[in-house]
mmCIF file of N, CA and C in Angstrom:
data_model
loop_
_atom_site.group_PDB
_atom_site.id
_atom_site.type_symbol
_atom_site.label_atom_id
_atom_site.label_comp_id
_atom_site.label_asym_id
_atom_site.label_seq_id
_atom_site.Cartn_x
_atom_site.Cartn_y
_atom_site.Cartn_z
ATOM 1 N N UNK A 49 0.831 -1.195 0.000
ATOM 2 C CA UNK A 49 0.000 0.000 0.000
ATOM 3 C C UNK A 49 0.869 1.250 0.000
ATOM 4 N N UNK A 50 1.899 1.270 0.844
ATOM 5 C CA UNK A 50 2.786 2.420 0.941
ATOM 6 C C UNK A 50 3.549 2.625 -0.368
ATOM 7 N N UNK A 51 3.960 1.508 -1.009
ATOM 8 C CA UNK A 51 4.666 1.604 -2.289
ATOM 9 C C UNK A 51 3.771 2.231 -3.351
ATOM 10 N N UNK A 52 2.509 1.867 -3.356
ATOM 11 C CA UNK A 52 1.573 2.427 -4.325
ATOM 12 C C UNK A 52 1.444 3.935 -4.130
ATOM 13 N N UNK A 53 1.421 4.367 -2.866
ATOM 14 C CA UNK A 53 1.339 5.794 -2.567
ATOM 15 C C UNK A 53 2.570 6.527 -3.094
ATOM 16 N N UNK A 54 3.750 5.943 -2.885
ATOM 17 C CA UNK A 54 5.002 6.564 -3.342
ATOM 18 C C UNK A 54 5.023 6.638 -4.866
ATOM 19 N N UNK A 55 4.621 5.569 -5.512
ATOM 20 C CA UNK A 55 4.593 5.549 -6.974
ATOM 21 C C UNK A 55 3.609 6.604 -7.483
ATOM 22 N N UNK A 56 2.452 6.704 -6.865
ATOM 23 C CA UNK A 56 1.460 7.694 -7.284
ATOM 24 C C UNK A 56 1.990 9.111 -7.065
ATOM 25 N N UNK A 57 2.652 9.358 -5.942
ATOM 26 C CA UNK A 57 3.199 10.679 -5.655
ATOM 27 C C UNK A 57 4.289 11.056 -6.653
ATOM 28 N N UNK A 58 5.171 10.106 -6.948
ATOM 29 C CA UNK A 58 6.229 10.365 -7.922
ATOM 30 C C UNK A 58 5.649 10.604 -9.309
ATOM 31 N N UNK A 59 4.647 9.835 -9.671
ATOM 32 C CA UNK A 59 4.002 10.009 -10.975
ATOM 33 C C UNK A 59 3.356 11.383 -11.075
ATOM 34 N N UNK A 60 2.691 11.797 -10.013
ATOM 35 C CA UNK A 60 2.053 13.117 -10.004
ATOM 36 C C UNK A 60 3.104 14.207 -10.146
ATOM 37 N N UNK A 61 4.239 14.042 -9.468
ATOM 38 C CA UNK A 61 5.315 15.017 -9.578
ATOM 39 C C UNK A 61 5.871 15.103 -10.982
ATOM 40 N N UNK A 62 6.046 13.941 -11.613
ATOM 41 C CA UNK A 62 6.543 13.923 -12.984
ATOM 42 C C UNK A 62 5.548 14.554 -13.945
ATOM 43 N N UNK A 63 4.277 14.276 -13.749
ATOM 44 C CA UNK A 63 3.247 14.880 -14.604
ATOM 45 C C UNK A 63 3.213 16.389 -14.415
ATOM 46 N N UNK A 64 3.369 16.846 -13.186
ATOM 47 C CA UNK A 64 3.385 18.283 -12.929
ATOM 48 C C UNK A 64 4.574 18.930 -13.626
ATOM 49 N N UNK A 65 5.711 18.260 -13.615
ATOM 50 C CA UNK A 65 6.893 18.791 -14.292
ATOM 51 C C UNK A 65 6.660 18.870 -15.796
ATOM 52 N N UNK A 66 6.027 17.873 -16.359
ATOM 53 C CA UNK A 66 5.716 17.887 -17.792
ATOM 54 C C UNK A 66 4.751 19.005 -18.130
ATOM 55 N N UNK A 67 3.730 19.165 -17.315
ATOM 56 C CA UNK A 67 2.759 20.230 -17.556
ATOM 57 C C UNK A 67 3.451 21.578 -17.462
ATOM 58 N N UNK A 68 4.373 21.690 -16.548
ATOM 59 C CA UNK A 68 5.109 22.935 -16.384
ATOM 60 C C UNK A 68 5.927 23.245 -17.640
ATOM 61 N N UNK A 69 6.586 22.248 -18.189
ATOM 62 C CA UNK A 69 7.356 22.432 -19.420
ATOM 63 C C UNK A 69 6.432 22.780 -20.580
ATOM 64 N N UNK A 70 5.304 22.113 -20.651
ATOM 65 C CA UNK A 70 4.338 22.405 -21.714
ATOM 66 C C UNK A 70 3.822 23.832 -21.573
ATOM 67 N N UNK A 71 3.578 24.253 -20.332
ATOM 68 C CA UNK A 71 3.122 25.622 -20.099
ATOM 69 C C UNK A 71 4.186 26.626 -20.518
ATOM 70 N N UNK A 72 5.449 26.318 -20.225
ATOM 71 C CA UNK A 72 6.547 27.213 -20.608
ATOM 72 C C UNK A 72 6.637 27.336 -22.123
ATOM 73 N N UNK A 73 6.504 26.200 -22.817
ATOM 74 C CA UNK A 73 6.553 26.235 -24.281
ATOM 75 C C UNK A 73 5.380 27.010 -24.853
ATOM 76 N N UNK A 74 4.209 26.823 -24.264
ATOM 77 C CA UNK A 74 3.022 27.541 -24.737
ATOM 78 C C UNK A 74 3.184 29.048 -24.519
ATOM 79 N N UNK A 75 3.722 29.442 -23.373
ATOM 80 C CA UNK A 75 3.936 30.861 -23.089
ATOM 81 C C UNK A 75 4.973 31.452 -24.044
ATOM 82 N N UNK A 76 6.041 30.701 -24.321
ATOM 83 C CA UNK A 76 7.061 31.165 -25.259
ATOM 84 C C UNK A 76 6.464 31.349 -26.659
ATOM 85 N N UNK A 77 5.622 30.421 -27.076
ATOM 86 C CA UNK A 77 4.979 30.521 -28.389
ATOM 87 C C UNK A 77 4.039 31.725 -28.434
ATOM 88 N N UNK A 78 3.337 31.977 -27.342
ATOM 89 C CA UNK A 78 2.426 33.132 -27.276
ATOM 90 C C UNK A 78 3.217 34.436 -27.392
ATOM 91 N N UNK A 79 4.343 34.517 -26.698
ATOM 92 C CA UNK A 79 5.172 35.721 -26.748
ATOM 93 C C UNK A 79 5.748 35.923 -28.151
ATOM 94 N N UNK A 80 6.210 34.837 -28.762
ATOM 95 C CA UNK A 80 6.750 34.919 -30.125
ATOM 96 C C UNK A 80 5.690 35.460 -31.091
ATOM 97 N N UNK A 81 4.476 34.923 -30.991
ATOM 98 C CA UNK A 81 3.399 35.366 -31.887
ATOM 99 C C UNK A 81 3.048 36.834 -31.633
ATOM 100 N N UNK A 82 3.024 37.219 -30.369
ATOM 101 C CA UNK A 82 2.703 38.609 -30.021
ATOM 102 C C UNK A 82 3.783 39.560 -30.541
ATOM 103 N N UNK A 83 5.056 39.182 -30.364
ATOM 104 C CA UNK A 83 6.152 40.010 -30.867
ATOM 105 C C UNK A 83 6.083 40.134 -32.383
ATOM 106 N N UNK A 84 5.828 39.020 -33.057
ATOM 107 C CA UNK A 84 5.705 39.039 -34.515
ATOM 108 C C UNK A 84 4.598 39.993 -34.944
ATOM 109 N N UNK A 85 3.442 39.866 -34.312
ATOM 110 C CA UNK A 85 2.302 40.721 -34.646
ATOM 111 C C UNK A 85 2.621 42.200 -34.383
ATOM 112 N N UNK A 86 3.229 42.480 -33.215
ATOM 113 C CA UNK A 86 3.541 43.868 -32.873
ATOM 114 C C UNK A 86 4.513 44.492 -33.873
ATOM 115 N N UNK A 87 5.550 43.764 -34.230
ATOM 116 C CA UNK A 87 6.532 44.312 -35.168
ATOM 117 C C UNK A 87 5.926 44.511 -36.557
ATOM 118 N N UNK A 88 5.084 43.582 -36.984
ATOM 119 C CA UNK A 88 4.436 43.750 -38.286
ATOM 120 C C UNK A 88 3.440 44.906 -38.264
ATOM 121 N N UNK A 89 2.729 45.078 -37.146
ATOM 122 C CA UNK A 89 1.796 46.206 -37.035
ATOM 123 C C UNK A 89 2.534 47.539 -37.082
ATOM 124 N N UNK A 90 3.781 47.539 -36.628
ATOM 125 C CA UNK A 90 4.594 48.755 -36.694
ATOM 126 C C UNK A 90 5.157 48.986 -38.090
ATOM 127 N N UNK A 91 4.918 48.044 -38.993
ATOM 128 C CA UNK A 91 5.324 48.210 -40.388
ATOM 129 C C UNK A 91 6.611 47.511 -40.775
ATOM 130 N N UNK A 92 7.160 46.688 -39.900
ATOM 131 C CA UNK A 92 8.401 45.977 -40.210
ATOM 132 C C UNK A 92 8.088 44.672 -40.930
ATOM 133 N N UNK A 93 8.834 44.410 -41.997
ATOM 134 C CA UNK A 93 8.645 43.197 -42.794
ATOM 135 C C UNK A 93 9.503 42.064 -42.237
ATOM 136 N N UNK A 94 8.889 40.878 -41.996
ATOM 137 C CA UNK A 94 9.695 39.741 -41.541
ATOM 138 C C UNK A 94 10.843 39.460 -42.519
ATOM 139 N N UNK A 95 11.979 39.104 -41.958
ATOM 140 C CA UNK A 95 13.144 38.796 -42.782
ATOM 141 C C UNK A 95 14.045 39.994 -43.027
ATOM 142 N N UNK A 96 13.616 41.195 -42.594
ATOM 143 C CA UNK A 96 14.462 42.375 -42.781
ATOM 144 C C UNK A 96 15.243 42.668 -41.512
ATOM 145 N N UNK A 97 16.285 43.454 -41.656
ATOM 146 C CA UNK A 97 17.092 43.835 -40.493
ATOM 147 C C UNK A 97 16.252 44.645 -39.499
ATOM 148 N N UNK A 98 15.392 45.514 -40.003
ATOM 149 C CA UNK A 98 14.555 46.326 -39.127
ATOM 150 C C UNK A 98 13.604 45.454 -38.304
ATOM 151 N N UNK A 99 13.054 44.436 -38.936
ATOM 152 C CA UNK A 99 12.167 43.506 -38.231
ATOM 153 C C UNK A 99 12.951 42.781 -37.136
ATOM 154 N N UNK A 100 14.159 42.326 -37.457
ATOM 155 C CA UNK A 100 15.003 41.658 -36.475
ATOM 156 C C UNK A 100 15.341 42.580 -35.310
ATOM 157 N N UNK A 101 15.615 43.849 -35.611
ATOM 158 C CA UNK A 101 15.895 44.812 -34.552
ATOM 159 C C UNK A 101 14.674 45.034 -33.669
ATOM 160 N N UNK A 102 13.505 45.058 -34.276
ATOM 161 C CA UNK A 102 12.260 45.210 -33.509
ATOM 162 C C UNK A 102 12.096 44.047 -32.539
ATOM 163 N N UNK A 103 12.277 42.846 -33.033
ATOM 164 C CA UNK A 103 12.123 41.660 -32.187
ATOM 165 C C UNK A 103 13.158 41.667 -31.064
ATOM 166 N N UNK A 104 14.390 42.053 -31.383
ATOM 167 C CA UNK A 104 15.453 42.111 -30.386
ATOM 168 C C UNK A 104 15.120 43.135 -29.309
ATOM 169 N N UNK A 105 14.608 44.289 -29.715
ATOM 170 C CA UNK A 105 14.255 45.330 -28.754
ATOM 171 C C UNK A 105 13.164 44.848 -27.803
ATOM 172 N N UNK A 106 12.181 44.126 -28.317
ATOM 173 C CA UNK A 106 11.117 43.599 -27.455
ATOM 174 C C UNK A 106 11.682 42.604 -26.445
ATOM 175 N N UNK A 107 12.633 41.780 -26.861
ATOM 176 C CA UNK A 107 13.289 40.848 -25.921
ATOM 177 C C UNK A 107 14.049 41.605 -24.845
ATOM 178 N N UNK A 108 14.755 42.661 -25.256
ATOM 179 C CA UNK A 108 15.516 43.460 -24.287
ATOM 180 C C UNK A 108 14.588 44.093 -23.258
ATOM 181 N N UNK A 109 13.452 44.591 -23.714
ATOM 182 C CA UNK A 109 12.484 45.208 -22.803
ATOM 183 C C UNK A 109 11.989 44.185 -21.785
ATOM 184 N N UNK A 110 11.650 42.970 -22.257
ATOM 185 C CA UNK A 110 11.190 41.929 -21.340
ATOM 186 C C UNK A 110 12.273 41.553 -20.338
ATOM 187 N N UNK A 111 13.524 41.465 -20.798
ATOM 188 C CA UNK A 111 14.637 41.111 -19.906
ATOM 189 C C UNK A 111 14.807 42.174 -18.825
ATOM 190 N N UNK A 112 14.693 43.440 -19.194
ATOM 191 C CA UNK A 112 14.805 44.523 -18.207
ATOM 192 C C UNK A 112 13.661 44.456 -17.202
ATOM 193 N N UNK A 113 12.465 44.163 -17.685
ATOM 194 C CA UNK A 113 11.312 44.049 -16.786
ATOM 195 C C UNK A 113 11.495 42.891 -15.812
ATOM 196 N N UNK A 114 11.996 41.744 -16.314
ATOM 197 C CA UNK A 114 12.252 40.598 -15.433
ATOM 198 C C UNK A 114 13.303 40.938 -14.388
ATOM 199 N N UNK A 115 14.358 41.641 -14.825
ATOM 200 C CA UNK A 115 15.421 42.012 -13.894
ATOM 201 C C UNK A 115 14.879 42.951 -12.814
ATOM 202 N N UNK A 116 14.001 43.856 -13.214
ATOM 203 C CA UNK A 116 13.390 44.779 -12.250
ATOM 204 C C UNK A 116 12.556 44.022 -11.232
ATOM 205 N N UNK A 117 11.792 43.043 -11.706
ATOM 206 C CA UNK A 117 10.924 42.261 -10.822
ATOM 207 C C UNK A 117 11.738 41.382 -9.882
ATOM 208 N N UNK A 118 12.899 40.913 -10.327
ATOM 209 C CA UNK A 118 13.704 40.004 -9.523
ATOM 210 C C UNK A 118 14.675 40.710 -8.591
ATOM 211 N N UNK A 119 14.850 42.006 -8.773
ATOM 212 C CA UNK A 119 15.797 42.717 -7.919
ATOM 213 C C UNK A 119 15.156 43.000 -6.568
ATOM 214 N N UNK A 120 16.010 43.152 -5.579
ATOM 215 C CA UNK A 120 15.490 43.438 -4.247
ATOM 216 C C UNK A 120 15.008 44.877 -4.192
ATOM 217 N N UNK A 121 14.030 45.124 -3.359
ATOM 218 C CA UNK A 121 13.497 46.484 -3.274
ATOM 219 C C UNK A 121 14.535 47.443 -2.695
ATOM 220 N N UNK A 122 14.501 48.658 -3.182
ATOM 221 C CA UNK A 122 15.399 49.680 -2.658
ATOM 222 C C UNK A 122 14.555 50.758 -1.998
ATOM 223 N N UNK A 123 15.141 51.391 -1.014
ATOM 224 C CA UNK A 123 14.435 52.421 -0.281
ATOM 225 C C UNK A 123 15.225 53.712 -0.358
ATOM 226 N N UNK A 124 14.525 54.802 -0.385
ATOM 227 C CA UNK A 124 15.186 56.093 -0.424
ATOM 228 C C UNK A 124 14.414 57.099 0.407
ATOM 229 N N UNK A 125 15.074 58.174 0.723
ATOM 230 C CA UNK A 125 14.470 59.238 1.500
ATOM 231 C C UNK A 125 14.602 60.507 0.696
ATOM 232 N N UNK A 126 13.575 61.289 0.669
ATOM 233 C CA UNK A 126 13.637 62.549 -0.055
ATOM 234 C C UNK A 126 12.942 63.650 0.722
ATOM 235 N N UNK A 127 13.340 64.863 0.410
ATOM 236 C CA UNK A 127 12.729 66.024 1.050
ATOM 237 C C UNK A 127 12.204 66.905 -0.083
ATOM 238 N N UNK A 128 11.009 67.403 0.058
ATOM 239 C CA UNK A 128 10.433 68.255 -0.953
ATOM 240 C C UNK A 128 9.938 69.551 -0.364
ATOM 241 N N UNK A 129 9.941 70.575 -1.167
ATOM 242 C CA UNK A 129 9.430 71.881 -0.758
ATOM 243 C C UNK A 129 8.380 72.264 -1.780
ATOM 244 N N UNK A 130 7.238 72.687 -1.311
ATOM 245 C CA UNK A 130 6.176 73.062 -2.218
ATOM 246 C C UNK A 130 5.642 74.439 -1.876
ATOM 247 N N UNK A 131 5.057 75.056 -2.844
ATOM 248 C CA UNK A 131 4.419 76.351 -2.621
ATOM 249 C C UNK A 131 3.022 76.294 -3.156
ATOM 250 N N UNK A 132 2.193 77.100 -2.597
ATOM 251 C CA UNK A 132 0.812 77.145 -3.063
ATOM 252 C C UNK A 132 0.365 78.606 -3.072
ATOM 253 N N UNK A 133 -0.349 78.995 -4.064
ATOM 254 C CA UNK A 133 -0.862 80.361 -4.149
ATOM 255 C C UNK A 133 -2.341 80.385 -4.046
#
């Protein structure tokens, strides 16, 4: 009975890992299609250097956003002076 439980737990873990990989591939495909659509809507023709630059820029933007989300929060102090009439 205990062996069956272990086998079932391991199987569930493996299935979850597969679903996770499938989800990652699906998300990557969605992003690729969105980038393609966005660059074409901006007037860039697939296969041109400008189109490639557009796609590269979108990747760079996503990488910067990920880096921002993964960085630790920073705190600052500021002093302001205001006037009102």
